[in-house]
Amino acid sequence: MKIAVYGASGFTGGLAVAELGRHGLSPVLVGRNPERLRKAAADAGVADAEIRVAGLDDPVVLAAAFAGCDAVVNAAGPFALWGEPVVRAAIAAGCHYVDTAGEQGYIRRILETVGPDAERAGVTVVPAMADDGGPGDLIAHLTARELPNVADLLVVDARRPGAASRGTARSMAAAFDAGPLEYADGTWRPATGGAPSITVPGEADEVALAPFALPGVVTVPRHVRAGRVRSGIRAEVAELFASLTPDVVDSVPEVLDEEARSTTRWLMLVEAVDGTGGRARGWVTGPDAYGLTAVIAVEGARRLVTDGAPAGALSPAQAFDPAGFLDALAPHGVRWQTIVGGR
């Protein structure tokens, strides 16, 4: 199996290359700078990995760089600026595609626009395979199926403030500035009103939330029939994102070391309510958001190649068995649960 990683010399891309190496797969490092790519390969423990040089300005060259690969993992953000050329090139090369995007607007655009081309090419495109979008979409599906119908579904990134890379800071600042969407009455619209407080596993007090543009708002309605889908984050985290000026973002470290990553823990929480007041809750959590993002993206790409999925543009829960995928993350410290009733 040969899997290309675009943005392989970046922080998340390098982690994905290392994860491919741990699986004994053949990573192909793709990017603009051959010296940086060779260093990234050596740092990831796969010094002999294949290097292919291509930028985003020439679609033909980029597609040629993916030729002969089974899948592409795109880890080069901001995806709103740089993601679509990689998707198009992967489709042109006949490769399955996953990315680590968390940008709500970009994910919606990809899901709505590239499906016909992917179907004609016989490949599957799955954006949002990061620690928030992938597990969030999967646990939302598992939670919603506990109810006969879903009137309202809330997706929450409930992690506490913690260390972040420059790329994450840049993407989150852009997402905050763009403003969140919600899904209601069969369409997406700017989110109205505030997000409620919510109980979080392991915490005694309710946590105040603020609306935020999480991937679930644009992925979940593709596989869950719900009257309304919205998303939020901790209010204290929203305040931090609001303070991310360009100068502040530029001061954030580009890379987090393993010690800093080991202190972080991500938690995606879903609460669904039916038309009669019935309630279901689900959560999925794990350590090291960056390391797990690489694991999630590589596992998604590997499954597309080995297990297959319908051709087209799909959300994570459309492409993969939700419970099976989350269970496969257990060796990496990921746990999940759904609960019917309660608050």
Tab-separated table of C-alpha atoms in Angstrom:
chain	number	residue	atom	x	y	z
A	1	MET	CA	0.000	0.000	0.000
A	2	LYS	CA	1.384	3.379	-1.006
A	3	ILE	CA	-0.043	6.493	0.658
A	4	ALA	CA	1.008	10.031	-0.215
A	5	VAL	CA	1.171	12.741	2.436
A	6	TYR	CA	0.839	16.289	1.178
A	7	GLY	CA	2.289	18.821	3.598
A	8	ALA	CA	4.620	16.105	4.880
A	9	SER	CA	7.213	18.623	6.087
A	10	GLY	CA	4.673	20.306	8.388
A	11	PHE	CA	3.916	19.378	11.981
A	12	THR	CA	0.833	17.178	11.481
A	13	GLY	CA	2.099	15.885	8.136
A	14	GLY	CA	5.303	14.672	9.759
A	15	LEU	CA	3.302	12.829	12.411
A	16	ALA	CA	1.242	11.185	9.667
A	17	VAL	CA	4.407	10.059	7.861
A	18	ALA	CA	5.707	8.530	11.090
A	19	GLU	CA	2.376	6.767	11.663
A	20	LEU	CA	2.496	5.266	8.181
A	21	GLY	CA	6.005	4.027	8.929
A	22	ARG	CA	4.807	2.372	12.142
A	23	HIS	CA	2.199	0.495	10.091
A	24	GLY	CA	4.892	-0.733	7.723
A	25	LEU	CA	3.255	1.146	4.855
A	26	SER	CA	5.066	3.066	2.123
A	27	PRO	CA	4.724	6.819	2.644
A	28	VAL	CA	5.299	9.134	-0.304
A	29	LEU	CA	6.215	12.623	0.914
A	30	VAL	CA	4.863	15.369	-1.342
A	31	GLY	CA	5.503	19.094	-1.070
A	32	ARG	CA	7.330	22.072	-2.527
A	33	ASN	CA	10.729	21.838	-0.839
A	34	PRO	CA	12.790	18.661	-1.386
A	35	GLU	CA	15.258	19.447	1.410
A	36	ARG	CA	12.471	19.880	3.960
A	37	LEU	CA	10.801	16.700	2.734
A	38	ARG	CA	14.009	14.671	3.110
A	39	LYS	CA	14.480	16.039	6.625
A	40	ALA	CA	10.862	15.201	7.463
A	41	ALA	CA	11.361	11.638	6.233
A	42	ALA	CA	14.478	11.220	8.364
A	43	ASP	CA	12.788	12.750	11.418
A	44	ALA	CA	9.848	10.362	10.977
A	45	GLY	CA	12.157	7.336	10.873
A	46	VAL	CA	11.600	6.586	7.174
A	47	ALA	CA	14.700	8.151	5.643
A	48	ASP	CA	14.417	6.008	2.523
A	49	ALA	CA	10.819	7.058	1.790
A	50	GLU	CA	10.015	8.356	-1.678
A	51	ILE	CA	10.087	12.140	-2.162
A	52	ARG	CA	8.021	13.880	-4.849
A	53	VAL	CA	8.157	17.628	-5.389
A	54	ALA	CA	4.974	19.488	-6.393
A	55	GLY	CA	3.258	22.713	-5.458
A	56	LEU	CA	-0.321	23.871	-5.678
A	57	ASP	CA	0.109	26.132	-8.693
A	58	ASP	CA	0.273	23.352	-11.305
A	59	PRO	CA	-2.612	20.828	-11.087
A	60	VAL	CA	-1.050	18.519	-13.666
A	61	VAL	CA	2.245	18.258	-11.788
A	62	LEU	CA	0.428	17.776	-8.485
A	63	ALA	CA	-1.724	14.985	-9.892
A	64	ALA	CA	1.404	13.363	-11.342
A	65	ALA	CA	2.979	13.454	-7.884
A	66	PHE	CA	0.094	11.333	-6.592
A	67	ALA	CA	0.201	8.880	-9.513
A	68	GLY	CA	0.535	5.264	-8.441
A	69	CYS	CA	-0.537	5.989	-4.870
A	70	ASP	CA	-3.569	4.308	-3.314
A	71	ALA	CA	-4.592	7.270	-1.154
A	72	VAL	CA	-3.614	10.801	-0.214
A	73	VAL	CA	-3.496	12.264	3.296
A	74	ASN	CA	-3.606	16.063	3.127
A	75	ALA	CA	-2.210	17.782	6.218
A	76	ALA	CA	-1.434	21.210	4.734
A	77	GLY	CA	-3.632	24.000	6.082
A	78	PRO	CA	-5.226	26.441	6.203
A	79	PHE	CA	-7.430	24.248	4.059
A	80	ALA	CA	-9.694	27.088	2.994
A	81	LEU	CA	-6.677	28.463	1.108
A	82	TRP	CA	-4.812	25.326	0.045
A	83	GLY	CA	-7.076	22.309	0.395
A	84	GLU	CA	-9.145	22.105	-2.783
A	85	PRO	CA	-6.232	21.843	-5.267
A	86	VAL	CA	-5.000	18.780	-3.389
A	87	VAL	CA	-8.455	17.193	-3.397
A	88	ARG	CA	-8.812	17.788	-7.149
A	89	ALA	CA	-5.344	16.414	-7.875
A	90	ALA	CA	-6.009	13.282	-5.813
A	91	ILE	CA	-9.221	12.647	-7.738
A	92	ALA	CA	-7.432	13.225	-11.057
A	93	ALA	CA	-4.793	10.670	-10.012
A	94	GLY	CA	-7.427	8.116	-9.005
A	95	CYS	CA	-6.511	8.238	-5.299
A	96	HIS	CA	-8.746	8.050	-2.259
A	97	TYR	CA	-8.414	11.188	-0.129
A	98	VAL	CA	-8.602	12.170	3.540
A	99	ASP	CA	-7.544	15.378	5.237
A	100	THR	CA	-7.111	16.782	8.737
A	101	ALA	CA	-9.245	19.879	8.205
A	102	GLY	CA	-11.289	21.395	10.998
A	103	GLU	CA	-12.539	24.389	9.012
A	104	GLN	CA	-16.315	24.264	8.776
A	105	GLY	CA	-16.673	26.299	5.581
A	106	TYR	CA	-14.028	24.338	3.690
A	107	ILE	CA	-15.438	20.969	4.760
A	108	ARG	CA	-18.923	21.976	3.630
A	109	ARG	CA	-17.616	23.154	0.252
A	110	ILE	CA	-15.719	19.927	-0.389
A	111	LEU	CA	-18.663	17.731	0.586
A	112	GLU	CA	-20.996	19.719	-1.667
A	113	THR	CA	-18.803	20.144	-4.751
A	114	VAL	CA	-16.373	17.301	-5.430
A	115	GLY	CA	-18.700	14.321	-5.063
A	116	PRO	CA	-19.622	13.897	-8.763
A	117	ASP	CA	-15.980	14.015	-9.875
A	118	ALA	CA	-14.972	11.534	-7.158
A	119	GLU	CA	-17.783	9.182	-8.179
A	120	ARG	CA	-16.701	9.263	-11.818
A	121	ALA	CA	-13.120	8.508	-10.736
A	122	GLY	CA	-14.267	5.688	-8.442
A	123	VAL	CA	-12.591	7.197	-5.364
A	124	THR	CA	-13.742	8.321	-1.945
A	125	VAL	CA	-13.087	11.770	-0.469
A	126	VAL	CA	-13.394	12.127	3.325
A	127	PRO	CA	-12.483	15.509	4.820
A	128	ALA	CA	-12.368	16.316	8.562
A	129	MET	CA	-10.395	13.265	9.700
A	130	ALA	CA	-8.852	15.035	12.688
A	131	ASP	CA	-9.383	14.712	16.429
A	132	ASP	CA	-12.530	16.867	16.395
A	133	GLY	CA	-14.220	16.227	13.041
A	134	GLY	CA	-13.665	12.476	12.783
A	135	PRO	CA	-14.561	11.294	16.302
A	136	GLY	CA	-17.186	14.045	16.604
A	137	ASP	CA	-19.019	12.833	13.509
A	138	LEU	CA	-18.735	9.172	14.505
A	139	ILE	CA	-19.989	9.645	18.083
A	140	ALA	CA	-22.832	11.857	16.831
A	141	HIS	CA	-24.048	9.000	14.629
A	142	LEU	CA	-23.842	6.509	17.492
A	143	THR	CA	-25.656	8.881	19.868
A	144	ALA	CA	-28.437	9.786	17.441
A	145	ARG	CA	-29.280	6.162	16.708
A	146	GLU	CA	-30.286	5.750	20.368
A	147	LEU	CA	-33.391	7.906	19.725
A	148	PRO	CA	-36.382	7.285	17.414
A	149	ASN	CA	-35.981	10.811	16.061
A	150	VAL	CA	-33.719	13.774	16.754
A	151	ALA	CA	-35.162	17.231	17.223
A	152	ASP	CA	-31.943	18.885	18.374
A	153	LEU	CA	-28.334	17.701	18.337
A	154	LEU	CA	-25.475	19.585	19.959
A	155	VAL	CA	-21.825	18.775	19.181
A	156	VAL	CA	-19.313	20.117	21.701
A	157	ASP	CA	-15.540	20.206	21.696
A	158	ALA	CA	-15.241	20.095	25.468
A	159	ARG	CA	-11.474	20.044	25.851
A	160	ARG	CA	-9.897	22.429	28.327
A	161	PRO	CA	-7.487	25.161	27.212
A	162	GLY	CA	-4.079	23.725	26.405
A	163	ALA	CA	-1.014	23.928	24.235
A	164	ALA	CA	-1.624	24.395	20.506
A	165	SER	CA	0.535	24.642	17.402
A	166	ARG	CA	0.752	27.725	15.206
A	167	GLY	CA	-1.268	26.002	12.498
A	168	THR	CA	-4.078	25.227	14.930
A	169	ALA	CA	-4.029	28.786	16.268
A	170	ARG	CA	-4.232	30.181	12.740
A	171	SER	CA	-7.124	27.896	11.741
A	172	MET	CA	-9.074	28.502	14.938
A	173	ALA	CA	-8.677	32.267	14.682
A	174	ALA	CA	-10.021	32.098	11.122
A	175	ALA	CA	-12.933	29.899	12.223
A	176	PHE	CA	-13.787	32.330	15.030
A	177	ASP	CA	-13.738	35.281	12.643
A	178	ALA	CA	-15.941	33.467	10.097
A	179	GLY	CA	-18.627	32.720	12.659
A	180	PRO	CA	-20.460	29.420	13.191
A	181	LEU	CA	-23.269	27.882	11.178
A	182	GLU	CA	-26.143	25.795	12.457
A	183	TYR	CA	-28.338	23.363	10.553
A	184	ALA	CA	-32.102	23.902	10.764
A	185	ASP	CA	-35.114	23.391	8.526
A	186	GLY	CA	-33.032	21.468	5.998
A	187	THR	CA	-30.391	24.098	5.410
A	188	TRP	CA	-27.409	25.831	6.982
A	189	ARG	CA	-27.606	29.357	8.351
A	190	PRO	CA	-25.632	31.601	10.707
A	191	ALA	CA	-25.981	30.285	14.251
A	192	THR	CA	-28.621	32.116	16.256
A	193	GLY	CA	-28.548	32.595	20.015
A	194	GLY	CA	-26.035	31.259	22.498
A	195	ALA	CA	-25.029	27.686	23.172
A	196	PRO	CA	-26.321	26.210	26.442
A	197	SER	CA	-24.206	25.043	29.314
A	198	ILE	CA	-23.588	21.319	29.482
A	199	THR	CA	-22.454	18.651	31.906
A	200	VAL	CA	-19.067	17.156	31.053
A	201	PRO	CA	-17.922	13.693	32.164
A	202	GLY	CA	-15.679	13.942	35.206
A	203	GLU	CA	-16.621	17.530	36.068
A	204	ALA	CA	-18.983	18.464	38.891
A	205	ASP	CA	-20.132	21.847	37.603
A	206	GLU	CA	-21.871	22.585	34.327
A	207	VAL	CA	-19.603	24.074	31.672
A	208	ALA	CA	-20.555	27.327	29.947
A	209	LEU	CA	-20.447	27.096	26.154
A	210	ALA	CA	-20.082	29.506	23.263
A	211	PRO	CA	-21.180	28.802	19.669
A	212	PHE	CA	-18.258	27.752	17.454
A	213	ALA	CA	-17.816	26.488	13.900
A	214	LEU	CA	-17.090	22.789	14.441
A	215	PRO	CA	-17.081	20.292	11.545
A	216	GLY	CA	-20.060	18.342	12.921
A	217	VAL	CA	-22.582	20.967	11.880
A	218	VAL	CA	-21.837	20.273	8.198
A	219	THR	CA	-21.045	16.542	8.433
A	220	VAL	CA	-23.696	15.182	10.814
A	221	PRO	CA	-26.804	16.198	8.788
A	222	ARG	CA	-25.528	13.997	5.950
A	223	HIS	CA	-26.300	10.857	7.978
A	224	VAL	CA	-28.543	11.952	10.881
A	225	ARG	CA	-32.085	13.228	10.323
A	226	ALA	CA	-32.287	16.083	12.810
A	227	GLY	CA	-34.403	19.187	13.111
A	228	ARG	CA	-31.420	21.194	14.296
A	229	VAL	CA	-27.656	20.620	14.571
A	230	ARG	CA	-25.380	23.124	16.300
A	231	SER	CA	-21.961	23.175	17.897
A	232	GLY	CA	-20.012	24.885	20.645
A	233	ILE	CA	-16.855	25.013	22.717
A	234	ARG	CA	-16.052	26.056	26.255
A	235	ALA	CA	-16.655	29.768	26.718
A	236	GLU	CA	-13.163	30.180	28.153
A	237	VAL	CA	-11.638	28.614	25.026
A	238	ALA	CA	-13.750	30.883	22.806
A	239	GLU	CA	-12.335	33.883	24.664
A	240	LEU	CA	-8.819	32.667	23.896
A	241	PHE	CA	-9.611	32.278	20.201
A	242	ALA	CA	-11.095	35.766	20.139
A	243	SER	CA	-7.771	37.150	21.369
A	244	LEU	CA	-5.713	35.531	18.590
A	245	THR	CA	-4.474	38.487	16.595
A	246	PRO	CA	-2.044	37.829	13.710
A	247	ASP	CA	0.885	38.876	15.924
A	248	VAL	CA	-0.210	36.489	18.673
A	249	VAL	CA	-0.617	33.633	16.174
A	250	ASP	CA	2.875	34.244	14.756
A	251	SER	CA	4.315	33.959	18.282
A	252	VAL	CA	2.847	30.467	18.831
A	253	PRO	CA	5.368	27.616	18.377
A	254	GLU	CA	5.081	25.845	15.048
A	255	VAL	CA	5.666	22.437	16.611
A	256	LEU	CA	4.772	20.948	19.997
A	257	ASP	CA	7.152	18.437	21.526
A	258	GLU	CA	5.964	15.096	22.868
A	259	GLU	CA	5.958	16.311	26.473
A	260	ALA	CA	3.642	19.221	25.650
A	261	ARG	CA	1.400	16.957	23.578
A	262	SER	CA	1.191	14.343	26.317
A	263	THR	CA	-0.398	16.839	28.702
A	264	THR	CA	-3.362	17.499	26.409
A	265	ARG	CA	-6.587	15.535	26.179
A	266	TRP	CA	-9.409	16.030	23.695
A	267	LEU	CA	-13.067	15.353	24.386
A	268	MET	CA	-15.934	15.414	21.898
A	269	LEU	CA	-19.372	15.422	23.505
A	270	VAL	CA	-22.773	15.045	21.812
A	271	GLU	CA	-26.218	15.617	23.278
A	272	ALA	CA	-29.356	14.704	21.317
A	273	VAL	CA	-32.995	15.342	22.234
A	274	ASP	CA	-36.072	13.907	20.517
A	275	GLY	CA	-39.463	15.501	20.031
A	276	THR	CA	-40.867	14.126	23.293
A	277	GLY	CA	-37.968	15.179	25.512
A	278	GLY	CA	-36.092	11.897	25.335
A	279	ARG	CA	-32.362	12.372	25.585
A	280	ALA	CA	-29.165	10.582	24.589
A	281	ARG	CA	-25.572	11.580	25.210
A	282	GLY	CA	-22.306	10.339	23.826
A	283	TRP	CA	-18.657	11.150	24.295
A	284	VAL	CA	-15.286	10.146	22.918
A	285	THR	CA	-11.970	11.167	24.397
A	286	GLY	CA	-8.266	10.500	24.004
A	287	PRO	CA	-4.787	11.901	24.660
A	288	ASP	CA	-2.433	13.903	22.429
A	289	ALA	CA	-4.720	15.602	19.919
A	290	TYR	CA	-1.943	15.940	17.335
A	291	GLY	CA	-0.686	12.391	17.577
A	292	LEU	CA	-4.258	11.045	17.434
A	293	THR	CA	-5.064	13.242	14.431
A	294	ALA	CA	-2.263	11.491	12.552
A	295	VAL	CA	-3.557	8.102	13.715
A	296	ILE	CA	-7.131	8.963	12.670
A	297	ALA	CA	-6.124	10.230	9.227
A	298	VAL	CA	-3.865	7.258	8.492
A	299	GLU	CA	-6.447	4.767	9.748
A	300	GLY	CA	-9.041	6.412	7.503
A	301	ALA	CA	-6.795	6.275	4.446
A	302	ARG	CA	-5.839	2.670	5.166
A	303	ARG	CA	-9.483	1.607	5.527
A	304	LEU	CA	-10.481	3.291	2.282
A	305	VAL	CA	-7.843	1.221	0.499
A	306	THR	CA	-8.388	-2.110	2.251
A	307	ASP	CA	-12.100	-2.075	3.077
A	308	GLY	CA	-13.491	0.324	0.496
A	309	ALA	CA	-16.334	2.821	0.781
A	310	PRO	CA	-18.877	4.256	-1.662
A	311	ALA	CA	-17.293	6.535	-4.236
A	312	GLY	CA	-17.970	10.221	-3.735
A	313	ALA	CA	-17.530	12.836	-1.016
A	314	LEU	CA	-18.526	11.415	2.375
A	315	SER	CA	-18.482	12.400	6.017
A	316	PRO	CA	-16.488	10.102	8.333
A	317	ALA	CA	-19.618	8.289	9.568
A	318	GLN	CA	-20.745	7.686	5.976
A	319	ALA	CA	-17.396	6.216	4.969
A	320	PHE	CA	-16.612	4.078	8.025
A	321	ASP	CA	-18.418	1.929	10.581
A	322	PRO	CA	-18.561	4.369	13.525
A	323	ALA	CA	-18.213	1.885	16.380
A	324	GLY	CA	-15.607	-0.185	14.580
A	325	PHE	CA	-13.487	2.839	13.785
A	326	LEU	CA	-13.594	4.207	17.348
A	327	ASP	CA	-12.837	0.753	18.769
A	328	ALA	CA	-9.760	0.582	16.524
A	329	LEU	CA	-8.424	3.681	18.309
A	330	ALA	CA	-8.571	2.005	21.744
A	331	PRO	CA	-4.871	0.953	21.705
A	332	HIS	CA	-4.058	4.667	21.487
A	333	GLY	CA	-6.007	5.489	24.654
A	334	VAL	CA	-9.316	6.453	23.038
A	335	ARG	CA	-12.524	5.667	24.947
A	336	TRP	CA	-16.162	6.276	23.997
A	337	GLN	CA	-19.655	5.736	25.369
A	338	THR	CA	-23.302	6.495	24.620
A	339	ILE	CA	-25.936	6.916	27.333
A	340	VAL	CA	-29.712	7.051	26.962
A	341	GLY	CA	-31.583	9.422	29.302
A	342	GLY	CA	-30.179	11.630	32.051
A	343	ARG	CA	-28.671	15.064	31.708
